[in-house]
PDB file of C-alpha atoms in Angstrom:
ATOM      1  CA  GLU A   1      66.684  31.672 114.187  1.00 66.00           C
ATOM      2  CA  ALA A   2      66.593  29.939 117.545  1.00 79.00           C
ATOM      3  CA  GLY A   3      69.388  28.699 119.123  1.00 91.00           C
ATOM      4  CA  VAL A   4      70.227  25.684 121.131  1.00 95.00           C
ATOM      5  CA  THR A   5      68.364  25.672 124.199  1.00 95.00           C
ATOM      6  CA  GLN A   6      68.719  23.597 127.217  1.00 96.00           C
ATOM      7  CA  PHE A   7      66.303  22.832 130.184  1.00 97.00           C
ATOM      8  CA  PRO A   8      66.339  23.427 133.075  1.00 97.00           C
ATOM      9  CA  SER A   9      68.960  26.115 133.572  1.00 95.00           C
ATOM     10  CA  HIS A  10      70.141  24.807 137.057  1.00 96.00           C
ATOM     11  CA  SER A  11      68.808  21.798 139.116  1.00 97.00           C
ATOM     12  CA  VAL A  12      69.988  20.978 142.574  1.00 97.00           C
ATOM     13  CA  ILE A  13      69.298  17.399 143.538  1.00 97.00           C
ATOM     14  CA  GLU A  14      70.118  14.855 146.296  1.00 97.00           C
ATOM     15  CA  LYS A  15      72.695  12.053 145.869  1.00 97.00           C
ATOM     16  CA  GLY A  16      70.507   8.894 144.670  1.00 96.00           C
ATOM     17  CA  GLN A  17      68.008  11.016 142.744  1.00 97.00           C
ATOM     18  CA  THR A  18      67.370  11.097 138.921  1.00 97.00           C
ATOM     19  CA  VAL A  19      67.602  14.101 136.833  1.00 98.00           C
ATOM     20  CA  THR A  20      66.698  14.664 133.248  1.00 98.00           C
ATOM     21  CA  LEU A  21      68.085  17.145 131.341  1.00 98.00           C
ATOM     22  CA  ARG A  22      66.643  18.473 127.742  1.00 98.00           C
ATOM     23  CA  CYS A  23      68.358  19.634 124.820  1.00 97.00           C
ATOM     24  CA  ASP A  24      66.745  21.152 121.744  1.00 96.00           C
ATOM     25  CA  PRO A  25      69.218  21.754 118.883  1.00 95.00           C
ATOM     26  CA  ILE A  26      68.993  24.370 116.177  1.00 94.00           C
ATOM     27  CA  SER A  27      66.096  23.064 113.729  1.00 92.00           C
ATOM     28  CA  GLY A  28      67.433  20.767 110.881  1.00 89.00           C
ATOM     29  CA  HIS A  29      70.706  20.203 112.508  1.00 90.00           C
ATOM     30  CA  ASP A  30      71.272  16.499 112.321  1.00 89.00           C
ATOM     31  CA  ASN A  31      74.291  16.341 114.696  1.00 91.00           C
ATOM     32  CA  LEU A  32      73.981  16.590 118.537  1.00 94.00           C
ATOM     33  CA  TYR A  33      76.633  16.582 121.041  1.00 95.00           C
ATOM     34  CA  TRP A  34      76.686  16.290 125.097  1.00 97.00           C
ATOM     35  CA  TYR A  35      79.651  17.628 126.696  1.00 98.00           C
ATOM     36  CA  ARG A  36      80.237  18.193 130.388  1.00 97.00           C
ATOM     37  CA  ARG A  37      82.218  20.489 132.823  1.00 96.00           C
ATOM     38  CA  VAL A  38      83.212  19.419 135.988  1.00 95.00           C
ATOM     39  CA  MET A  39      84.292  22.298 138.196  1.00 87.00           C
ATOM     40  CA  GLY A  40      87.999  23.052 137.792  1.00 81.00           C
ATOM     41  CA  LYS A  41      88.109  20.658 134.777  1.00 91.00           C
ATOM     42  CA  GLU A  42      87.998  20.961 131.211  1.00 94.00           C
ATOM     43  CA  ILE A  43      85.023  20.393 128.729  1.00 96.00           C
ATOM     44  CA  LYS A  44      84.655  16.796 127.975  1.00 96.00           C
ATOM     45  CA  PHE A  45      82.696  14.913 125.432  1.00 96.00           C
ATOM     46  CA  LEU A  46      80.065  12.429 126.466  1.00 97.00           C
ATOM     47  CA  LEU A  47      78.338  11.642 122.991  1.00 95.00           C
ATOM     48  CA  HIS A  48      77.350  12.116 119.708  1.00 94.00           C
ATOM     49  CA  PHE A  49      73.946  11.790 118.035  1.00 93.00           C
ATOM     50  CA  VAL A  50      73.419  11.653 114.323  1.00 90.00           C
ATOM     51  CA  LYS A  51      69.664  12.152 113.827  1.00 91.00           C
ATOM     52  CA  GLU A  52      68.301   9.587 116.332  1.00 93.00           C
ATOM     53  CA  SER A  53      71.480   7.277 116.176  1.00 92.00           C
ATOM     54  CA  LYS A  54      74.393   7.440 118.645  1.00 93.00           C
ATOM     55  CA  GLN A  55      77.338   7.817 116.613  1.00 90.00           C
ATOM     56  CA  ASP A  56      79.997   8.080 119.378  1.00 92.00           C
ATOM     57  CA  GLU A  57      79.203   7.601 123.049  1.00 93.00           C
ATOM     58  CA  SER A  58      82.815   6.832 124.155  1.00 92.00           C
ATOM     59  CA  GLY A  59      82.574   9.761 126.771  1.00 94.00           C
ATOM     60  CA  MET A  60      79.687   8.483 128.699  1.00 95.00           C
ATOM     61  CA  PRO A  61      81.090   8.105 132.202  1.00 93.00           C
ATOM     62  CA  ASN A  62      79.256   5.038 133.123  1.00 92.00           C
ATOM     63  CA  ASN A  63      75.589   3.363 132.990  1.00 94.00           C
ATOM     64  CA  ARG A  64      74.102   5.704 135.006  1.00 96.00           C
ATOM     65  CA  PHE A  65      73.632   8.040 132.167  1.00 97.00           C
ATOM     66  CA  LEU A  66      71.253   7.504 129.487  1.00 97.00           C
ATOM     67  CA  ALA A  67      70.815   9.528 126.415  1.00 97.00           C
ATOM     68  CA  GLU A  68      68.106   9.370 124.208  1.00 97.00           C
ATOM     69  CA  ARG A  69      67.088  11.248 120.784  1.00 96.00           C
ATOM     70  CA  THR A  70      63.892  10.089 119.741  1.00 86.00           C
ATOM     71  CA  GLY A  71      62.655  11.300 116.186  1.00 87.00           C
ATOM     72  CA  GLY A  72      66.033  13.020 115.639  1.00 83.00           C
ATOM     73  CA  THR A  73      65.041  16.119 117.315  1.00 92.00           C
ATOM     74  CA  TYR A  74      65.640  16.908 121.003  1.00 96.00           C
ATOM     75  CA  SER A  75      67.720  14.938 123.263  1.00 98.00           C
ATOM     76  CA  THR A  76      67.376  13.950 126.927  1.00 98.00           C
ATOM     77  CA  LEU A  77      70.020  12.985 129.150  1.00 98.00           C
ATOM     78  CA  LYS A  78      69.220  11.120 132.114  1.00 98.00           C
ATOM     79  CA  VAL A  79      71.396  10.675 135.255  1.00 97.00           C
ATOM     80  CA  GLN A  80      70.015   7.659 137.427  1.00 96.00           C
ATOM     81  CA  PRO A  81      70.980   7.356 140.354  1.00 96.00           C
ATOM     82  CA  ALA A  82      72.948  10.749 140.491  1.00 96.00           C
ATOM     83  CA  GLU A  83      76.304  10.822 142.305  1.00 96.00           C
ATOM     84  CA  LEU A  84      78.107  13.857 143.928  1.00 96.00           C
ATOM     85  CA  GLU A  85      80.418  13.569 141.188  1.00 95.00           C
ATOM     86  CA  ASP A  86      78.001  14.159 138.383  1.00 96.00           C
ATOM     87  CA  SER A  87      77.791  17.721 139.595  1.00 97.00           C
ATOM     88  CA  GLY A  88      78.939  20.054 136.723  1.00 96.00           C
ATOM     89  CA  VAL A  89      77.713  22.062 133.800  1.00 96.00           C
ATOM     90  CA  TYR A  90      76.223  20.087 130.913  1.00 97.00           C
ATOM     91  CA  PHE A  91      76.224  21.553 127.676  1.00 97.00           C
ATOM     92  CA  CYS A  92      74.799  20.341 124.457  1.00 97.00           C
ATOM     93  CA  ALA A  93      75.852  21.180 120.986  1.00 95.00           C
ATOM     94  CA  SER A  94      74.513  20.788 117.518  1.00 93.00           C
ATOM     95  CA  SER A  95      75.644  21.340 114.097  1.00 90.00           C
ATOM     96  CA  GLN A  96      74.490  20.427 110.360  1.00 84.00           C
ATOM     97  CA  ALA A  97      75.217  17.610 108.500  1.00 71.00           C
ATOM     98  CA  ARG A  98      78.848  17.059 107.536  1.00 63.00           C
ATOM     99  CA  THR A  99      79.432  18.698 104.293  1.00 57.00           C
ATOM    100  CA  SER A 100      80.958  16.726 101.252  1.00 54.00           C
ATOM    101  CA  GLY A 101      84.796  16.258 101.958  1.00 54.00           C
ATOM    102  CA  GLY A 102      84.153  15.880 105.714  1.00 54.00           C
ATOM    103  CA  VAL A 103      84.978  19.516 106.343  1.00 58.00           C
ATOM    104  CA  GLN A 104      84.182  20.222 110.242  1.00 60.00           C
ATOM    105  CA  GLU A 105      80.841  21.927 110.419  1.00 76.00           C
ATOM    106  CA  THR A 106      80.497  24.593 113.218  1.00 85.00           C
ATOM    107  CA  GLN A 107      79.133  23.308 116.603  1.00 90.00           C
ATOM    108  CA  TYR A 108      76.548  25.678 118.364  1.00 91.00           C
ATOM    109  CA  PHE A 109      76.325  25.478 121.869  1.00 94.00           C
ATOM    110  CA  GLY A 110      73.501  25.871 124.204  1.00 94.00           C
ATOM    111  CA  PRO A 111      73.676  27.833 127.659  1.00 93.00           C
ATOM    112  CA  GLY A 112      74.303  24.585 129.747  1.00 95.00           C
ATOM    113  CA  THR A 113      72.422  23.100 132.627  1.00 97.00           C
ATOM    114  CA  ARG A 114      73.969  23.666 136.083  1.00 96.00           C
ATOM    115  CA  LEU A 115      73.479  20.264 138.071  1.00 97.00           C
ATOM    116  CA  LEU A 116      74.119  20.240 141.684  1.00 97.00           C
ATOM    117  CA  VAL A 117      74.252  16.713 143.477  1.00 97.00           C
ATOM    118  CA  LEU A 118      73.826  17.352 147.161  1.00 96.00           C
TER     119      LEU A 118
ATOM    120  CA  ALA B   1      94.768  10.732 121.354  1.00 76.00           C
ATOM    121  CA  GLN B   2      94.444  14.446 120.731  1.00 82.00           C
ATOM    122  CA  SER B   3      94.999  16.932 123.700  1.00 89.00           C
ATOM    123  CA  VAL B   4      94.667  20.605 124.246  1.00 94.00           C
ATOM    124  CA  THR B   5      96.754  22.831 126.710  1.00 95.00           C
ATOM    125  CA  GLN B   6      96.056  26.442 127.456  1.00 96.00           C
ATOM    126  CA  LEU B   7      98.711  28.171 129.570  1.00 92.00           C
ATOM    127  CA  GLY B   8      97.426  29.996 132.189  1.00 91.00           C
ATOM    128  CA  SER B   9      94.260  29.426 133.590  1.00 93.00           C
ATOM    129  CA  HIS B  10      93.683  33.363 134.542  1.00 95.00           C
ATOM    130  CA  VAL B  11      94.991  36.346 132.524  1.00 96.00           C
ATOM    131  CA  SER B  12      94.693  40.008 133.713  1.00 96.00           C
ATOM    132  CA  VAL B  13      95.319  42.664 130.993  1.00 96.00           C
ATOM    133  CA  SER B  14      94.476  46.542 131.009  1.00 97.00           C
ATOM    134  CA  GLU B  15      92.031  47.987 128.742  1.00 96.00           C
ATOM    135  CA  GLY B  16      93.560  48.909 125.405  1.00 96.00           C
ATOM    136  CA  ALA B  17      96.313  46.413 125.810  1.00 97.00           C
ATOM    137  CA  LEU B  18      97.331  43.346 123.880  1.00 97.00           C
ATOM    138  CA  VAL B  19      95.428  40.142 124.674  1.00 97.00           C
ATOM    139  CA  LEU B  20      97.522  37.043 124.101  1.00 97.00           C
ATOM    140  CA  LEU B  21      95.915  33.588 125.142  1.00 97.00           C
ATOM    141  CA  ARG B  22      98.263  30.362 124.360  1.00 97.00           C
ATOM    142  CA  CYS B  23      96.845  27.064 123.109  1.00 96.00           C
ATOM    143  CA  ASN B  24      99.026  23.920 122.210  1.00 95.00           C
ATOM    144  CA  TYR B  25      97.491  20.921 120.989  1.00 93.00           C
ATOM    145  CA  SER B  26      98.934  17.383 120.196  1.00 88.00           C
ATOM    146  CA  SER B  27      97.269  15.539 117.284  1.00 80.00           C
ATOM    147  CA  SER B  28      97.921  12.447 115.468  1.00 73.00           C
ATOM    148  CA  VAL B  29      96.114  13.724 112.197  1.00 74.00           C
ATOM    149  CA  PRO B  30      95.843  17.427 110.719  1.00 75.00           C
ATOM    150  CA  PRO B  31      93.767  18.830 113.162  1.00 82.00           C
ATOM    151  CA  TYR B  32      90.932  21.275 113.059  1.00 88.00           C
ATOM    152  CA  LEU B  33      91.197  24.032 115.694  1.00 91.00           C
ATOM    153  CA  PHE B  34      88.813  26.238 117.336  1.00 93.00           C
ATOM    154  CA  TRP B  35      88.368  29.313 119.651  1.00 96.00           C
ATOM    155  CA  TYR B  36      85.379  29.406 121.671  1.00 96.00           C
ATOM    156  CA  VAL B  37      84.491  32.361 124.186  1.00 97.00           C
ATOM    157  CA  GLN B  38      81.828  32.026 127.000  1.00 95.00           C
ATOM    158  CA  TYR B  39      80.308  35.158 128.622  1.00 93.00           C
ATOM    159  CA  PRO B  40      78.904  34.888 132.084  1.00 86.00           C
ATOM    160  CA  ASN B  41      75.824  32.919 132.086  1.00 81.00           C
ATOM    161  CA  GLN B  42      75.942  32.335 128.434  1.00 87.00           C
ATOM    162  CA  GLY B  43      76.696  29.188 126.156  1.00 88.00           C
ATOM    163  CA  LEU B  44      80.145  28.828 124.190  1.00 93.00           C
ATOM    164  CA  GLN B  45      80.422  31.173 121.187  1.00 93.00           C
ATOM    165  CA  LEU B  46      82.632  30.472 118.358  1.00 93.00           C
ATOM    166  CA  LEU B  47      85.356  33.113 118.128  1.00 95.00           C
ATOM    167  CA  LEU B  48      87.220  31.512 114.964  1.00 93.00           C
ATOM    168  CA  LYS B  49      88.223  28.283 113.637  1.00 90.00           C
ATOM    169  CA  TYR B  50      91.031  26.747 111.531  1.00 89.00           C
ATOM    170  CA  THR B  51      90.343  24.248 108.988  1.00 81.00           C
ATOM    171  CA  SER B  52      93.511  23.879 106.927  1.00 75.00           C
ATOM    172  CA  ALA B  53      93.071  26.993 104.769  1.00 74.00           C
ATOM    173  CA  ALA B  54      94.703  30.179 105.650  1.00 83.00           C
ATOM    174  CA  THR B  55      96.972  29.656 108.617  1.00 87.00           C
ATOM    175  CA  LEU B  56      96.287  33.134 109.960  1.00 93.00           C
ATOM    176  CA  VAL B  57      92.437  33.148 111.096  1.00 93.00           C
ATOM    177  CA  LYS B  58      90.441  36.419 111.741  1.00 94.00           C
ATOM    178  CA  GLY B  59      87.247  35.848 113.969  1.00 94.00           C
ATOM    179  CA  ILE B  60      84.767  38.016 115.513  1.00 94.00           C
ATOM    180  CA  ASN B  61      85.297  41.088 117.779  1.00 93.00           C
ATOM    181  CA  GLY B  62      88.563  41.666 116.357  1.00 95.00           C
ATOM    182  CA  PHE B  63      90.493  38.271 117.584  1.00 96.00           C
ATOM    183  CA  GLU B  64      92.533  36.267 115.515  1.00 96.00           C
ATOM    184  CA  ALA B  65      94.940  33.299 115.771  1.00 96.00           C
ATOM    185  CA  GLU B  66      97.654  32.032 113.970  1.00 94.00           C
ATOM    186  CA  PHE B  67      98.179  28.150 113.372  1.00 92.00           C
ATOM    187  CA  LYS B  68     101.897  27.153 113.477  1.00 92.00           C
ATOM    188  CA  LYS B  69     102.416  23.422 112.771  1.00 89.00           C
ATOM    189  CA  SER B  70     105.990  23.492 114.063  1.00 90.00           C
ATOM    190  CA  GLU B  71     105.314  24.677 117.308  1.00 91.00           C
ATOM    191  CA  THR B  72     101.755  22.800 117.435  1.00 92.00           C
ATOM    192  CA  SER B  73     100.126  26.110 118.535  1.00 94.00           C
ATOM    193  CA  PHE B  74      97.217  28.046 117.840  1.00 95.00           C
ATOM    194  CA  HIS B  75      97.545  31.151 120.142  1.00 97.00           C
ATOM    195  CA  LEU B  76      94.699  33.725 119.924  1.00 97.00           C
ATOM    196  CA  THR B  77      95.775  37.541 119.994  1.00 97.00           C
ATOM    197  CA  LYS B  78      93.490  40.554 120.196  1.00 97.00           C
ATOM    198  CA  PRO B  79      95.547  43.977 119.615  1.00 97.00           C
ATOM    199  CA  SER B  80      93.510  46.193 122.100  1.00 97.00           C
ATOM    200  CA  ALA B  81      91.655  44.773 125.044  1.00 96.00           C
ATOM    201  CA  HIS B  82      87.836  46.160 125.620  1.00 96.00           C
ATOM    202  CA  MET B  83      85.985  45.490 128.693  1.00 96.00           C
ATOM    203  CA  SER B  84      83.604  43.719 127.339  1.00 95.00           C
ATOM    204  CA  ASP B  85      86.254  41.070 126.304  1.00 96.00           C
ATOM    205  CA  ALA B  86      85.982  39.672 130.019  1.00 96.00           C
ATOM    206  CA  ALA B  87      85.062  36.205 129.458  1.00 96.00           C
ATOM    207  CA  GLU B  88      86.415  32.910 129.442  1.00 96.00           C
ATOM    208  CA  TYR B  89      88.093  31.112 126.291  1.00 97.00           C
ATOM    209  CA  PHE B  90      88.423  27.769 125.105  1.00 97.00           C
ATOM    210  CA  CYS B  91      90.833  26.269 122.885  1.00 96.00           C
ATOM    211  CA  ALA B  92      89.636  23.050 121.250  1.00 94.00           C
ATOM    212  CA  VAL B  93      90.555  20.601 118.572  1.00 91.00           C
ATOM    213  CA  SER B  94      88.765  18.104 116.539  1.00 87.00           C
ATOM    214  CA  LYS B  95      89.757  15.399 114.024  1.00 77.00           C
ATOM    215  CA  GLY B  96      87.452  17.078 111.626  1.00 65.00           C
ATOM    216  CA  ALA B  97      86.481  14.512 109.086  1.00 53.00           C
ATOM    217  CA  ALA B  98      87.476  11.369 111.380  1.00 44.00           C
ATOM    218  CA  GLY B  99      85.063  12.354 113.917  1.00 51.00           C
ATOM    219  CA  ASN B 100      83.552  15.840 115.055  1.00 79.00           C
ATOM    220  CA  LYS B 101      83.698  15.646 118.815  1.00 89.00           C
ATOM    221  CA  LEU B 102      85.756  18.637 120.210  1.00 92.00           C
ATOM    222  CA  THR B 103      88.616  18.023 122.755  1.00 93.00           C
ATOM    223  CA  PHE B 104      89.020  21.212 124.769  1.00 96.00           C
ATOM    224  CA  GLY B 105      91.717  23.069 126.645  1.00 95.00           C
ATOM    225  CA  GLY B 106      91.064  23.934 130.259  1.00 95.00           C
ATOM    226  CA  GLY B 107      90.002  27.431 129.721  1.00 96.00           C
ATOM    227  CA  THR B 108      91.682  30.775 130.240  1.00 97.00           C
ATOM    228  CA  ARG B 109      89.560  33.634 132.046  1.00 96.00           C
ATOM    229  CA  VAL B 110      90.368  36.993 131.018  1.00 97.00           C
ATOM    230  CA  LEU B 111      89.796  39.837 133.655  1.00 96.00           C
ATOM    231  CA  VAL B 112      90.255  43.346 131.801  1.00 96.00           C
ATOM    232  CA  LYS B 113      91.396  46.006 133.823  1.00 96.00           C
ATOM    233  CA  PRO B 114      90.026  49.717 133.351  1.00 94.00           C
TER     234      PRO B 114
END
C-alpha cells in the first residue's frame, strides 16, 4: 500500500511568488492534515480536512494560505504571495475515518515539502 | 490549550547505552499521546501511542514509553541504543475524540556514538 506522498520534495522561490504544494493521502483515508515546521521551531498544525470539507483551519497563519481538497482525494496548499517567514517544511498526514467511540486514529505522515523563500 | 515540552533538543548516547527522551504535556482533557521518529529525508513514522489503555506502551524497534498522569509525563526509553536509532524524535498530544490535530513538542535529535 502506497504511503502519503507529497510533491514537490523541495521548492525554492522568491518572495512574492506563488507556490502550490500537493499531498496525496493514503487511499481511503478521509482525514487529511497539513502541518508546518519552521526552522528551529516545533511542528505546528495548519488545517484538517474530512473528505472535502475543512473541519478545522485554526492553524492557518493568514489569508495568503489557501488549502483545497476537491473530491476528497488529494489536497493542495497554495501560498500566494510567499513571504520569507513561510520557509519551512510542510508535512501532510492522513488517517482513516474516526472509529466509533472517537478513538484517535494514527496519522500517517508524508516526507514533507521543503520550501525556501528567498 | 494543550502543550508538549521535550527536555533537550539534542541527546548523545553511546551504542548499547540506555536511550531516555523526556516528554511532559499539559492537557485539559485526558490526552492521547504519541511518539514519532523522523529519519533523515523521510517523513514522520509512528513509534507508539497511548490511548488510555495500558500505561506502559510498547512500540516498534524496541522502544517503549510510560504514561504517568501524576507527573504529566510520557518519557520514551530503549534499553540499548543502536546506530540506526540516530534520528529526530517528536512527542505529540491530541485530545482524541474532541479533535484529532496533533500538538508537537520541539523534537529531540539523537546522536548515537560508536
